[in-house]
Tab-separated table of C-alpha atoms in Angstrom:
chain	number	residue	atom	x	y	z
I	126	UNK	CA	11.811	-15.411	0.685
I	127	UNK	CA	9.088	-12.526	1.082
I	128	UNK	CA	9.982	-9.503	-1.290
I	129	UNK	CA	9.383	-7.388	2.239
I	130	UNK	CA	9.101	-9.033	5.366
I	131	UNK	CA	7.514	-7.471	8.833
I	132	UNK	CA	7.304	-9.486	12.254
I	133	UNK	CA	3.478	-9.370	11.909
I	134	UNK	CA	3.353	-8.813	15.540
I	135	UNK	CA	1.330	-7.632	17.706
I	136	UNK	CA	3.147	-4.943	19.411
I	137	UNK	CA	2.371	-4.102	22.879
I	138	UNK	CA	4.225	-1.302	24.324
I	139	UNK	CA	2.529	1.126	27.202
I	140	UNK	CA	1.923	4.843	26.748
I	141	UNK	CA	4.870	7.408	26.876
I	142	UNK	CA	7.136	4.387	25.816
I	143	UNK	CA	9.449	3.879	22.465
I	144	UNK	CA	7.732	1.697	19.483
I	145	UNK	CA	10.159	-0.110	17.288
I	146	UNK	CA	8.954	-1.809	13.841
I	147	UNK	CA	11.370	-3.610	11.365
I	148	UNK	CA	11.465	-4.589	8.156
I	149	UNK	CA	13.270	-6.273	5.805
I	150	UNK	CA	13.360	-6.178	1.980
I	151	UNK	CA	15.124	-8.686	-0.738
I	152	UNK	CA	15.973	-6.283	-3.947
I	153	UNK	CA	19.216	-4.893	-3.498
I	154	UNK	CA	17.961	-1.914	-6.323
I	155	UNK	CA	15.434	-0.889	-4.027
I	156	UNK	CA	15.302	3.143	-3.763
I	157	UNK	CA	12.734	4.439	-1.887
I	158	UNK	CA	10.914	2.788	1.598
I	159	UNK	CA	8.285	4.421	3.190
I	160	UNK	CA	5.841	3.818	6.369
I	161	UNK	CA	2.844	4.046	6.188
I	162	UNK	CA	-0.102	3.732	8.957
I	163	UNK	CA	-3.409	1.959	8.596
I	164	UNK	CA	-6.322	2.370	10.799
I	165	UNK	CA	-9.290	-0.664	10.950
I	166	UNK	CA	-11.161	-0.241	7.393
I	167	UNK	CA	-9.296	2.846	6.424
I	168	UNK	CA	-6.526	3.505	3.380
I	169	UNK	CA	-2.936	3.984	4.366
I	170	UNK	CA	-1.717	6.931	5.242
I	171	UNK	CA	1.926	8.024	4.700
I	172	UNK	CA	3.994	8.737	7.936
I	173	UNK	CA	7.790	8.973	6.676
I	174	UNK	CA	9.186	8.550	3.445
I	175	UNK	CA	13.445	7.677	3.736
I	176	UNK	CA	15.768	7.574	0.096
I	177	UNK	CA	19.285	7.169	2.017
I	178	UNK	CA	21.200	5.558	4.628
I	179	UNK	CA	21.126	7.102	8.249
I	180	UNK	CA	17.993	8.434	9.877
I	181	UNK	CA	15.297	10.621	9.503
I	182	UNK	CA	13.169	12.238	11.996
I	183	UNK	CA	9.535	13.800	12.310
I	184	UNK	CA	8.134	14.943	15.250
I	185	UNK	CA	7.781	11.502	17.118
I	186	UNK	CA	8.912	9.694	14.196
I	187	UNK	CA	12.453	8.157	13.018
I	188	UNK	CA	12.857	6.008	10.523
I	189	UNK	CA	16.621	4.628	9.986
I	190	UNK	CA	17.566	2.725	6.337
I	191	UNK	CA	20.683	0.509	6.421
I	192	UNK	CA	21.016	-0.301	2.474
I	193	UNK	CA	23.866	-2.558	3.090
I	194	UNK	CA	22.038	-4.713	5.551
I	195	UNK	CA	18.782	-4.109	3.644
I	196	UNK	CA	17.128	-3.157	6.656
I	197	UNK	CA	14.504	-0.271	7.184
I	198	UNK	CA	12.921	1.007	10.720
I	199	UNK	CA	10.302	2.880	11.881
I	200	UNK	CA	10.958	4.624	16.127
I	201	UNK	CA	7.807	6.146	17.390
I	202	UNK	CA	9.005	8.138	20.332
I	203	UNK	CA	5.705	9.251	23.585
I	204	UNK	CA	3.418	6.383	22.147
I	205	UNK	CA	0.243	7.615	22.119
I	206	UNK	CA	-2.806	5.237	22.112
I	207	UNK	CA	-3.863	7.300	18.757
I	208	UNK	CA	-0.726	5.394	17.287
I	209	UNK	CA	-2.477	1.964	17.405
I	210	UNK	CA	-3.113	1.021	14.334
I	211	UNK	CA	-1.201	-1.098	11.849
I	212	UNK	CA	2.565	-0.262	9.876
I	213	UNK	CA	3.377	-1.241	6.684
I	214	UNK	CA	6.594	-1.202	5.383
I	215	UNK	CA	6.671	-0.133	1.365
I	216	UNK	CA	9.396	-0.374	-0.705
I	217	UNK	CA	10.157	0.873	-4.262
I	218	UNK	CA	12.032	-1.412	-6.331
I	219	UNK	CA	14.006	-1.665	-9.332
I	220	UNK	CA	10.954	-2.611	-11.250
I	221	UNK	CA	9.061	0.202	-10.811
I	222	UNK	CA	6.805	-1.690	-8.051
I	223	UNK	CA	5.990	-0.573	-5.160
I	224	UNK	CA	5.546	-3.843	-2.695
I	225	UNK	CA	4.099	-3.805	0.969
I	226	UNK	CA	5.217	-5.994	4.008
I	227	UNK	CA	2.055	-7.819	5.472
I	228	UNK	CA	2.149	-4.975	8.418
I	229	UNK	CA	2.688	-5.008	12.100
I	230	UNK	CA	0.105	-4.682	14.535
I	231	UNK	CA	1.159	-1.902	17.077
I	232	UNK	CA	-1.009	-1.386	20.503
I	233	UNK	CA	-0.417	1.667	22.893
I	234	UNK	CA	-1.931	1.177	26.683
I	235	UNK	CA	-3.179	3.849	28.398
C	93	UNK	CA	-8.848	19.411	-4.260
C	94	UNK	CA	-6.049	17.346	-5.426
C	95	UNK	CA	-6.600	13.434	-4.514
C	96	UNK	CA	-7.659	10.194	-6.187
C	97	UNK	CA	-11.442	9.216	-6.030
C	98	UNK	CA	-12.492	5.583	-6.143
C	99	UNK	CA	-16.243	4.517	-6.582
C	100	UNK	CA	-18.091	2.604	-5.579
C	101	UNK	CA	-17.376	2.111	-2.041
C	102	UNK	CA	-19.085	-0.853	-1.132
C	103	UNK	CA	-19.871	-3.550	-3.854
C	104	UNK	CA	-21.966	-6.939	-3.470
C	105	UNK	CA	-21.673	-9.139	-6.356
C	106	UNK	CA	-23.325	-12.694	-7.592
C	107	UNK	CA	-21.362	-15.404	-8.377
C	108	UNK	CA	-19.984	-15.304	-12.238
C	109	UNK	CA	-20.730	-11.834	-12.532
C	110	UNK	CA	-17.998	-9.859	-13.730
C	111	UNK	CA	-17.502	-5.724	-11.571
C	112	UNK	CA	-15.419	-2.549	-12.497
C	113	UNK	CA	-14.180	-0.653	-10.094
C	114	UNK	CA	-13.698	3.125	-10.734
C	115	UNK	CA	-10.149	4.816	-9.963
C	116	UNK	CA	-9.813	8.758	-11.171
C	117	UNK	CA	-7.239	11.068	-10.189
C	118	UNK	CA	-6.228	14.457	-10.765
C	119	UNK	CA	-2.874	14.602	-9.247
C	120	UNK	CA	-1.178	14.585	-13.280
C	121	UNK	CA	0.839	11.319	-11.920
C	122	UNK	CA	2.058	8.876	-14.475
C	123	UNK	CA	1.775	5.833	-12.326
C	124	UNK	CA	-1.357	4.428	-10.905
C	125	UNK	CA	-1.648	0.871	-9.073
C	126	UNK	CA	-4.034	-1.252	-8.059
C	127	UNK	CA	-3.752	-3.445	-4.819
C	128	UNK	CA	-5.822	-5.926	-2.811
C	129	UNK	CA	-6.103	-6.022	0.453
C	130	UNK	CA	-7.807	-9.340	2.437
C	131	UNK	CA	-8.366	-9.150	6.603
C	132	UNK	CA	-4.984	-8.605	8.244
C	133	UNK	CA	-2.966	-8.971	5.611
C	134	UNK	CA	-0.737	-6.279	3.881
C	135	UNK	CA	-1.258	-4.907	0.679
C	136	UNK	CA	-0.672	-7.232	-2.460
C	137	UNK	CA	-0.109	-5.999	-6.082
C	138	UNK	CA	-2.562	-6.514	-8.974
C	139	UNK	CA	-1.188	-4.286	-11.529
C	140	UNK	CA	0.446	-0.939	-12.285
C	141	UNK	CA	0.751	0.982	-15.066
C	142	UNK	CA	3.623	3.546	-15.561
C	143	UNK	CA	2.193	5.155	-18.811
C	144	UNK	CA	-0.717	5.656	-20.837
C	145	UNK	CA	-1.957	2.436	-22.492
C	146	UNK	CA	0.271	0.186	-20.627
C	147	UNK	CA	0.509	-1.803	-17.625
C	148	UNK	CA	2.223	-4.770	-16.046
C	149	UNK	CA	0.816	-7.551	-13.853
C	150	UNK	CA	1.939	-7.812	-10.006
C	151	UNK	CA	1.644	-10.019	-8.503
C	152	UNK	CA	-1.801	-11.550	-8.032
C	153	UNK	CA	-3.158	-10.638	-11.660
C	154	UNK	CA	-5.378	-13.720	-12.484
C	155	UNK	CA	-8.713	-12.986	-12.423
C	156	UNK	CA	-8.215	-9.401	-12.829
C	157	UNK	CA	-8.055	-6.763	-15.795
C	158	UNK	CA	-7.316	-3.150	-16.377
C	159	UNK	CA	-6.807	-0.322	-19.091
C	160	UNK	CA	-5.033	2.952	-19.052
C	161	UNK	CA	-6.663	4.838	-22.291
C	162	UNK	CA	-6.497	8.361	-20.118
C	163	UNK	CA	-3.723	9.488	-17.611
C	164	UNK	CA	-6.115	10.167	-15.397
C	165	UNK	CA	-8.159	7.173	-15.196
C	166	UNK	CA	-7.221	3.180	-14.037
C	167	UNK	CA	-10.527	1.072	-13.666
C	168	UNK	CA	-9.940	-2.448	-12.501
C	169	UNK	CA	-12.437	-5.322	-13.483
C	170	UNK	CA	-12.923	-8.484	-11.641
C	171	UNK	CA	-13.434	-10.802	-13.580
C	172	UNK	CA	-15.425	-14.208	-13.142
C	173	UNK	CA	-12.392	-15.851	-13.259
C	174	UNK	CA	-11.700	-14.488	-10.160
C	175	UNK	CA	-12.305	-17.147	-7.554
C	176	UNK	CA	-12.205	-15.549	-4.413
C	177	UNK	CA	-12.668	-11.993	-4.812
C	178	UNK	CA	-14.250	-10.844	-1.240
C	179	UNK	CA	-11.635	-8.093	-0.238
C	180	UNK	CA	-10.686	-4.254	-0.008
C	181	UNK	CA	-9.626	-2.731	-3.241
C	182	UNK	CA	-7.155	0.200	-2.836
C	183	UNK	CA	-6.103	2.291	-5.969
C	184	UNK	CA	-3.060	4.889	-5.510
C	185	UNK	CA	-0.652	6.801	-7.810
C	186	UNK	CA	2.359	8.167	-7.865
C	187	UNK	CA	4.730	10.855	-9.302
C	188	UNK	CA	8.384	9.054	-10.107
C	189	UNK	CA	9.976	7.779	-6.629
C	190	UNK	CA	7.684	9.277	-4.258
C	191	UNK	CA	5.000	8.166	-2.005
C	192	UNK	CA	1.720	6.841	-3.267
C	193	UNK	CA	-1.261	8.412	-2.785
C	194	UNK	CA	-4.463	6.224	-2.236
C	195	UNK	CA	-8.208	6.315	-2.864
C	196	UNK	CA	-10.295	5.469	0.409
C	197	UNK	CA	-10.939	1.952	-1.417
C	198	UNK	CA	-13.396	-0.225	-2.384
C	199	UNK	CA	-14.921	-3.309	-0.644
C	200	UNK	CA	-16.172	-5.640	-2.673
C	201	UNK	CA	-18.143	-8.765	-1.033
C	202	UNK	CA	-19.452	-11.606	-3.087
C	203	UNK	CA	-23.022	-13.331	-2.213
């Protein structure tokens, strides 16, 4: 089993519509997940950052954590064809390591 | 400005030829990491280093090596060794739980 797994994808959604990414992480220590965004040839760039259960929002952006579950998710409300691009899931586990899911592939039709 | 600067950004090397890449930052974070990054894959761990003069493999260490003699400084060298080594090289850092912070990378291609 994959320390964090993502459905590689890709995602097709049209523009104006709701983007949903999951992932899925094996150390139950884990205590901090992030999202981040990477563009072709380009270094990831942080989009939301979540430490507890529930959800968090940002603008367009809600990521939910269900610890229990070990579940994280990343809702990208009005997709924009700016948001294609690639998510990775990052999590922070109990070793001090931070470890990335292989990303998802997102594309947003004009 | 505040940020992490890696160098060089493009790399070519020969066969059996051993290559540092260059990682500073400025940030005052503890923890710096180094990961590799092949075409459409994620991001896979090399090593980190919580502290001065001390680091832990991740977990694709063969073929690699770093030191950590100043906070601010993590250069990684490929090493021979290193069978496969074509790739994008990200560096990033940290301050305790948070977020990391990357470089804009380094791609290395061997001829």
């Amino acid at each position: 089993q994959k320390e964090v797994e993502q459905n590689s994808g890709p995602l097709s959604v049209p523009e104006g519509a709701i983007a949903s990414l999951n992932c899925t992480y094996s150390d139950r220590v884990s205590q901090s997940f992030f999202w981040y965004r990477q563009y072709s040839g380009k270094s990831p760039e942080l989009i939301m950052s979540i430490y507890s259960n529930g959800d968090k929002e940002d603008g367009r952006f809600t990521a939910q954590l269900n610890k229990a579950s070990q579940y994280v998710s990343l809702l990208i409300r009005d997709s924009q064809p700016s948001d294609s691009a690639t998510y990775l899931c990052a999590v922070h586990t109990g070793g001090f390591k931070t470890i990335f899911g292989a990303g998802t592939r997102l594309f947003v039709k004009a | 400005d505040g940020g992490i600067t890696q160098s060089p950004k493009y790399l070519f090397r020969k066969e059996g030829q051993n290559v540092t890449l260059s990682c500073e930052q400025n940030l005052n974070h503890d923890a710096m990491y180094w990961y590799r990054q092949d075409p459409g894959q994620g991001l896979r761990l090399i090593y980190y280093s919580q502290i001065v003069n001390d680091f832990q493999k991740g977990d694709i260490a063969e073929g690699y090596s770093v030191s950590r003699e100043k906070k601010e400084s993590f250069p990684l060298t490929v090493t021979s060794a290193q069978k496969n080594p074509t790739a994008f090289y990200l560096c990033a850092s940290r301050w305790g739980p948070g977020e990391l912070f990357f470089g804009e990378g380094s791609r290395l291609t061997v001829l």
